[in-house]
Amino acid sequence: MTSRRYTLVRCMGLLVLIPGCATTPGDVRLHADGMPMSEKCPEKALEVMRYLRLYVGESAWVQLDANQSRAEHITLHEGPIESVLDQDIGTLEAPLRLYGRVWTGGEQPVIRYYAAQFLSGGDRVPICAVARLGFGQLRKRPESKPGTAILDSPRAGVYIVDEFR
């Protein structure tokens, strides 16, 4: 393990021990169509992101579903999601896991990430990030059934945020 990664893992382990660090993904009020309303990023996640030098607007590529990586089309299901970061973002070195939640009620899914974890193990650390693709590229295919989103691409951009909108 590199010296940089060793230091990050030790520091992240200490931050995770701080009470109240865990977020409860999905405890979000929903619109009538089942899509999530705005949600503040928890203070502990903002603190961890400042420490890890994860700044709002930074982005990288992510495999949306760890179980369907590199597939031509993927189906996302409403609920928890585990993604894999393909590129470094801030001081987080790829590959690493991102954990979050998917909502599929609208024309395109909403994907919010609440935690990150190195593939080599260690504790999950709180973050706030979203998956996005421009030009409507994250739009669901018409044959998507309720509670699912069939997408043309297994990848998207992941963006660091300070609030979910």
PDB file of C-alpha atoms in Angstrom:
ATOM      1  CA  MET A   1       0.000   0.000   0.000  1.00  0.00           C
ATOM      2  CA  THR A   2       1.431   3.391  -0.888  1.00  0.00           C
ATOM      3  CA  SER A   3       2.308   5.827   1.859  1.00  0.00           C
ATOM      4  CA  ARG A   4      -0.417   8.203   0.651  1.00  0.00           C
ATOM      5  CA  ARG A   5      -3.074   5.480   0.726  1.00  0.00           C
ATOM      6  CA  TYR A   6      -1.885   4.242   4.148  1.00  0.00           C
ATOM      7  CA  THR A   7      -2.233   7.740   5.587  1.00  0.00           C
ATOM      8  CA  LEU A   8      -5.685   8.188   4.006  1.00  0.00           C
ATOM      9  CA  VAL A   9      -6.913   4.826   5.305  1.00  0.00           C
ATOM     10  CA  ARG A  10      -5.708   5.595   8.845  1.00  0.00           C
ATOM     11  CA  CYS A  11      -7.293   9.055   8.802  1.00  0.00           C
ATOM     12  CA  MET A  12     -10.551   7.797   7.305  1.00  0.00           C
ATOM     13  CA  GLY A  13     -10.704   5.115   9.994  1.00  0.00           C
ATOM     14  CA  LEU A  14     -10.455   7.796  12.670  1.00  0.00           C
ATOM     15  CA  LEU A  15     -13.121   9.929  11.010  1.00  0.00           C
ATOM     16  CA  VAL A  16     -15.500   6.985  10.827  1.00  0.00           C
ATOM     17  CA  LEU A  17     -15.206   6.529  14.586  1.00  0.00           C
ATOM     18  CA  ILE A  18     -16.680   9.991  15.152  1.00  0.00           C
ATOM     19  CA  PRO A  19     -20.275   9.531  16.360  1.00  0.00           C
ATOM     20  CA  GLY A  20     -22.923  10.537  13.865  1.00  0.00           C
ATOM     21  CA  CYS A  21     -20.720   9.966  10.823  1.00  0.00           C
ATOM     22  CA  ALA A  22     -23.080   7.457   9.283  1.00  0.00           C
ATOM     23  CA  THR A  23     -25.833   8.700   7.042  1.00  0.00           C
ATOM     24  CA  THR A  24     -29.108   6.990   6.429  1.00  0.00           C
ATOM     25  CA  PRO A  25     -29.514   6.862   2.674  1.00  0.00           C
ATOM     26  CA  GLY A  26     -33.065   6.963   1.496  1.00  0.00           C
ATOM     27  CA  ASP A  27     -34.481   8.925   4.427  1.00  0.00           C
ATOM     28  CA  VAL A  28     -35.646  11.477   1.907  1.00  0.00           C
ATOM     29  CA  ARG A  29     -39.047  12.965   1.278  1.00  0.00           C
ATOM     30  CA  LEU A  30     -40.376  12.012  -2.134  1.00  0.00           C
ATOM     31  CA  HIS A  31     -42.371  13.871  -4.782  1.00  0.00           C
ATOM     32  CA  ALA A  32     -45.692  12.385  -5.931  1.00  0.00           C
ATOM     33  CA  ASP A  33     -43.883  10.586  -8.794  1.00  0.00           C
ATOM     34  CA  GLY A  34     -41.556   8.848  -6.305  1.00  0.00           C
ATOM     35  CA  MET A  35     -38.495  10.954  -7.091  1.00  0.00           C
ATOM     36  CA  PRO A  36     -36.459  12.336  -4.171  1.00  0.00           C
ATOM     37  CA  MET A  37     -36.676  15.918  -2.969  1.00  0.00           C
ATOM     38  CA  SER A  38     -33.638  18.038  -2.121  1.00  0.00           C
ATOM     39  CA  GLU A  39     -31.462  16.734   0.681  1.00  0.00           C
ATOM     40  CA  LYS A  40     -28.654  18.412   2.614  1.00  0.00           C
ATOM     41  CA  CYS A  41     -25.289  16.708   2.721  1.00  0.00           C
ATOM     42  CA  PRO A  42     -24.647  15.676   6.370  1.00  0.00           C
ATOM     43  CA  GLU A  43     -22.086  17.817   8.211  1.00  0.00           C
ATOM     44  CA  LYS A  44     -19.864  14.797   8.888  1.00  0.00           C
ATOM     45  CA  ALA A  45     -19.752  13.957   5.177  1.00  0.00           C
ATOM     46  CA  LEU A  46     -18.847  17.580   4.376  1.00  0.00           C
ATOM     47  CA  GLU A  47     -16.090  17.410   7.002  1.00  0.00           C
ATOM     48  CA  VAL A  48     -14.695  14.151   5.581  1.00  0.00           C
ATOM     49  CA  MET A  49     -14.844  15.530   2.025  1.00  0.00           C
ATOM     50  CA  ARG A  50     -12.929  18.677   3.070  1.00  0.00           C
ATOM     51  CA  TYR A  51     -10.293  16.523   4.722  1.00  0.00           C
ATOM     52  CA  LEU A  52     -10.008  14.273   1.660  1.00  0.00           C
ATOM     53  CA  ARG A  53      -9.910  17.316  -0.648  1.00  0.00           C
ATOM     54  CA  LEU A  54     -13.087  16.301  -2.482  1.00  0.00           C
ATOM     55  CA  TYR A  55     -14.398  19.583  -3.848  1.00  0.00           C
ATOM     56  CA  VAL A  56     -17.857  20.328  -5.211  1.00  0.00           C
ATOM     57  CA  GLY A  57     -17.936  19.823  -8.983  1.00  0.00           C
ATOM     58  CA  GLU A  58     -15.007  17.404  -9.174  1.00  0.00           C
ATOM     59  CA  SER A  59     -15.894  14.431 -11.312  1.00  0.00           C
ATOM     60  CA  ALA A  60     -14.702  11.068 -12.589  1.00  0.00           C
ATOM     61  CA  TRP A  61     -16.104   8.057 -14.424  1.00  0.00           C
ATOM     62  CA  VAL A  62     -17.984   5.330 -12.581  1.00  0.00           C
ATOM     63  CA  GLN A  63     -19.326   1.886 -13.486  1.00  0.00           C
ATOM     64  CA  LEU A  64     -22.919   2.362 -12.325  1.00  0.00           C
ATOM     65  CA  ASP A  65     -23.582  -1.187 -11.134  1.00  0.00           C
ATOM     66  CA  ALA A  66     -20.702  -3.330  -9.871  1.00  0.00           C
ATOM     67  CA  ASN A  67     -22.665  -6.427 -10.891  1.00  0.00           C
ATOM     68  CA  GLN A  68     -23.177  -5.264 -14.497  1.00  0.00           C
ATOM     69  CA  SER A  69     -19.919  -3.507 -15.320  1.00  0.00           C
ATOM     70  CA  ARG A  70     -18.932  -3.340 -18.974  1.00  0.00           C
ATOM     71  CA  ALA A  71     -22.357  -4.593 -20.154  1.00  0.00           C
ATOM     72  CA  GLU A  72     -23.883  -2.951 -23.210  1.00  0.00           C
ATOM     73  CA  HIS A  73     -27.217  -2.163 -21.512  1.00  0.00           C
ATOM     74  CA  ILE A  74     -27.861  -2.313 -17.789  1.00  0.00           C
ATOM     75  CA  THR A  75     -30.975  -2.455 -15.641  1.00  0.00           C
ATOM     76  CA  LEU A  76     -30.942  -0.481 -12.405  1.00  0.00           C
ATOM     77  CA  HIS A  77     -33.458  -1.361  -9.724  1.00  0.00           C
ATOM     78  CA  GLU A  78     -35.017   1.072  -7.276  1.00  0.00           C
ATOM     79  CA  GLY A  79     -33.084   0.927  -3.996  1.00  0.00           C
ATOM     80  CA  PRO A  80     -29.466   0.448  -2.909  1.00  0.00           C
ATOM     81  CA  ILE A  81     -26.663   0.536  -5.470  1.00  0.00           C
ATOM     82  CA  GLU A  82     -22.982  -0.398  -5.418  1.00  0.00           C
ATOM     83  CA  SER A  83     -20.853   1.287  -8.085  1.00  0.00           C
ATOM     84  CA  VAL A  84     -17.128   1.185  -8.920  1.00  0.00           C
ATOM     85  CA  LEU A  85     -15.071   4.353  -9.409  1.00  0.00           C
ATOM     86  CA  ASP A  86     -12.950   4.073 -12.591  1.00  0.00           C
ATOM     87  CA  GLN A  87     -10.783   7.195 -12.108  1.00  0.00           C
ATOM     88  CA  ASP A  88      -9.216   8.979  -9.148  1.00  0.00           C
ATOM     89  CA  ILE A  89     -11.253  11.806  -7.692  1.00  0.00           C
ATOM     90  CA  GLY A  90      -9.648  14.159  -5.194  1.00  0.00           C
ATOM     91  CA  THR A  91      -7.465  12.005  -2.961  1.00  0.00           C
ATOM     92  CA  LEU A  92      -9.604   8.897  -3.510  1.00  0.00           C
ATOM     93  CA  GLU A  93      -7.735   6.477  -5.750  1.00  0.00           C
ATOM     94  CA  ALA A  94      -9.639   4.219  -8.141  1.00  0.00           C
ATOM     95  CA  PRO A  95     -10.814   1.592  -8.041  1.00  0.00           C
ATOM     96  CA  LEU A  96     -13.076   1.963  -5.058  1.00  0.00           C
ATOM     97  CA  ARG A  97     -16.698   1.207  -4.241  1.00  0.00           C
ATOM     98  CA  LEU A  98     -19.404   3.839  -4.005  1.00  0.00           C
ATOM     99  CA  TYR A  99     -22.601   3.040  -2.102  1.00  0.00           C
ATOM    100  CA  GLY A 100     -25.852   4.865  -2.553  1.00  0.00           C
ATOM    101  CA  ARG A 101     -29.456   4.731  -3.640  1.00  0.00           C
ATOM    102  CA  VAL A 102     -31.356   4.784  -6.953  1.00  0.00           C
ATOM    103  CA  TRP A 103     -34.803   6.251  -7.622  1.00  0.00           C
ATOM    104  CA  THR A 104     -36.393   5.294 -10.941  1.00  0.00           C
ATOM    105  CA  GLY A 105     -39.741   7.135 -10.993  1.00  0.00           C
ATOM    106  CA  GLY A 106     -38.886   9.883 -13.494  1.00  0.00           C
ATOM    107  CA  GLU A 107     -37.644   9.965 -17.085  1.00  0.00           C
ATOM    108  CA  GLN A 108     -34.144   9.277 -15.854  1.00  0.00           C
ATOM    109  CA  PRO A 109     -32.962   7.672 -12.630  1.00  0.00           C
ATOM    110  CA  VAL A 110     -31.615   9.698  -9.726  1.00  0.00           C
ATOM    111  CA  ILE A 111     -28.487   8.154  -8.214  1.00  0.00           C
ATOM    112  CA  ARG A 112     -27.080   9.545  -4.973  1.00  0.00           C
ATOM    113  CA  TYR A 113     -23.925   8.244  -3.293  1.00  0.00           C
ATOM    114  CA  TYR A 114     -23.516   8.405   0.472  1.00  0.00           C
ATOM    115  CA  ALA A 115     -20.341   6.370   1.153  1.00  0.00           C
ATOM    116  CA  ALA A 116     -17.041   5.238  -0.380  1.00  0.00           C
ATOM    117  CA  GLN A 117     -14.839   2.221   0.409  1.00  0.00           C
ATOM    118  CA  PHE A 118     -11.512   0.989  -0.985  1.00  0.00           C
ATOM    119  CA  LEU A 119     -11.652  -2.410  -2.700  1.00  0.00           C
ATOM    120  CA  SER A 120      -8.846  -3.529  -0.392  1.00  0.00           C
ATOM    121  CA  GLY A 121     -11.179  -3.087   2.575  1.00  0.00           C
ATOM    122  CA  GLY A 122     -11.403  -0.685   5.452  1.00  0.00           C
ATOM    123  CA  ASP A 123     -14.367   1.249   6.745  1.00  0.00           C
ATOM    124  CA  ARG A 124     -16.844   3.089   4.562  1.00  0.00           C
ATOM    125  CA  VAL A 125     -16.482   6.854   4.705  1.00  0.00           C
ATOM    126  CA  PRO A 126     -19.340   9.304   4.221  1.00  0.00           C
ATOM    127  CA  ILE A 127     -19.412  11.375   1.031  1.00  0.00           C
ATOM    128  CA  CYS A 128     -22.013  13.177  -1.081  1.00  0.00           C
ATOM    129  CA  ALA A 129     -21.956  12.544  -4.823  1.00  0.00           C
ATOM    130  CA  VAL A 130     -24.367  12.016  -7.716  1.00  0.00           C
ATOM    131  CA  ALA A 131     -24.246  10.170 -11.045  1.00  0.00           C
ATOM    132  CA  ARG A 132     -24.878  12.294 -14.161  1.00  0.00           C
ATOM    133  CA  LEU A 133     -24.580  12.211 -17.937  1.00  0.00           C
ATOM    134  CA  GLY A 134     -25.277  15.208 -20.139  1.00  0.00           C
ATOM    135  CA  PHE A 135     -27.513  15.487 -23.191  1.00  0.00           C
ATOM    136  CA  GLY A 136     -30.151  13.121 -21.747  1.00  0.00           C
ATOM    137  CA  GLN A 137     -27.793  10.146 -21.968  1.00  0.00           C
ATOM    138  CA  LEU A 138     -28.930   8.793 -18.594  1.00  0.00           C
ATOM    139  CA  ARG A 139     -32.546   8.615 -19.788  1.00  0.00           C
ATOM    140  CA  LYS A 140     -34.426   5.371 -19.211  1.00  0.00           C
ATOM    141  CA  ARG A 141     -35.273   3.213 -22.205  1.00  0.00           C
ATOM    142  CA  PRO A 142     -39.032   3.103 -23.002  1.00  0.00           C
ATOM    143  CA  GLU A 143     -39.248  -0.606 -22.131  1.00  0.00           C
ATOM    144  CA  SER A 144     -38.230   0.078 -18.499  1.00  0.00           C
ATOM    145  CA  LYS A 145     -40.775  -1.403 -16.110  1.00  0.00           C
ATOM    146  CA  PRO A 146     -41.902   0.338 -12.883  1.00  0.00           C
ATOM    147  CA  GLY A 147     -39.121   0.229 -10.304  1.00  0.00           C
ATOM    148  CA  THR A 148     -36.410  -0.208 -12.936  1.00  0.00           C
ATOM    149  CA  ALA A 149     -34.362   1.897 -15.320  1.00  0.00           C
ATOM    150  CA  ILE A 150     -32.851   0.266 -18.408  1.00  0.00           C
ATOM    151  CA  LEU A 151     -29.913   2.406 -19.559  1.00  0.00           C
ATOM    152  CA  ASP A 152     -27.882   2.380 -22.769  1.00  0.00           C
ATOM    153  CA  SER A 153     -24.587   2.809 -20.928  1.00  0.00           C
ATOM    154  CA  PRO A 154     -23.089   1.085 -17.880  1.00  0.00           C
ATOM    155  CA  ARG A 155     -21.013   4.211 -17.116  1.00  0.00           C
ATOM    156  CA  ALA A 156     -21.714   7.742 -15.984  1.00  0.00           C
ATOM    157  CA  GLY A 157     -19.934  10.665 -14.453  1.00  0.00           C
ATOM    158  CA  VAL A 158     -19.886  10.891 -10.672  1.00  0.00           C
ATOM    159  CA  TYR A 159     -19.851  14.424  -9.267  1.00  0.00           C
ATOM    160  CA  ILE A 160     -19.041  15.597  -5.758  1.00  0.00           C
ATOM    161  CA  VAL A 161     -21.858  17.739  -4.319  1.00  0.00           C
ATOM    162  CA  ASP A 162     -22.541  19.602  -1.083  1.00  0.00           C
ATOM    163  CA  GLU A 163     -26.305  19.164  -1.386  1.00  0.00           C
ATOM    164  CA  PHE A 164     -28.545  16.801  -3.308  1.00  0.00           C
ATOM    165  CA  ARG A 165     -30.936  18.778  -5.545  1.00  0.00           C
TER     166      ARG A 165
END
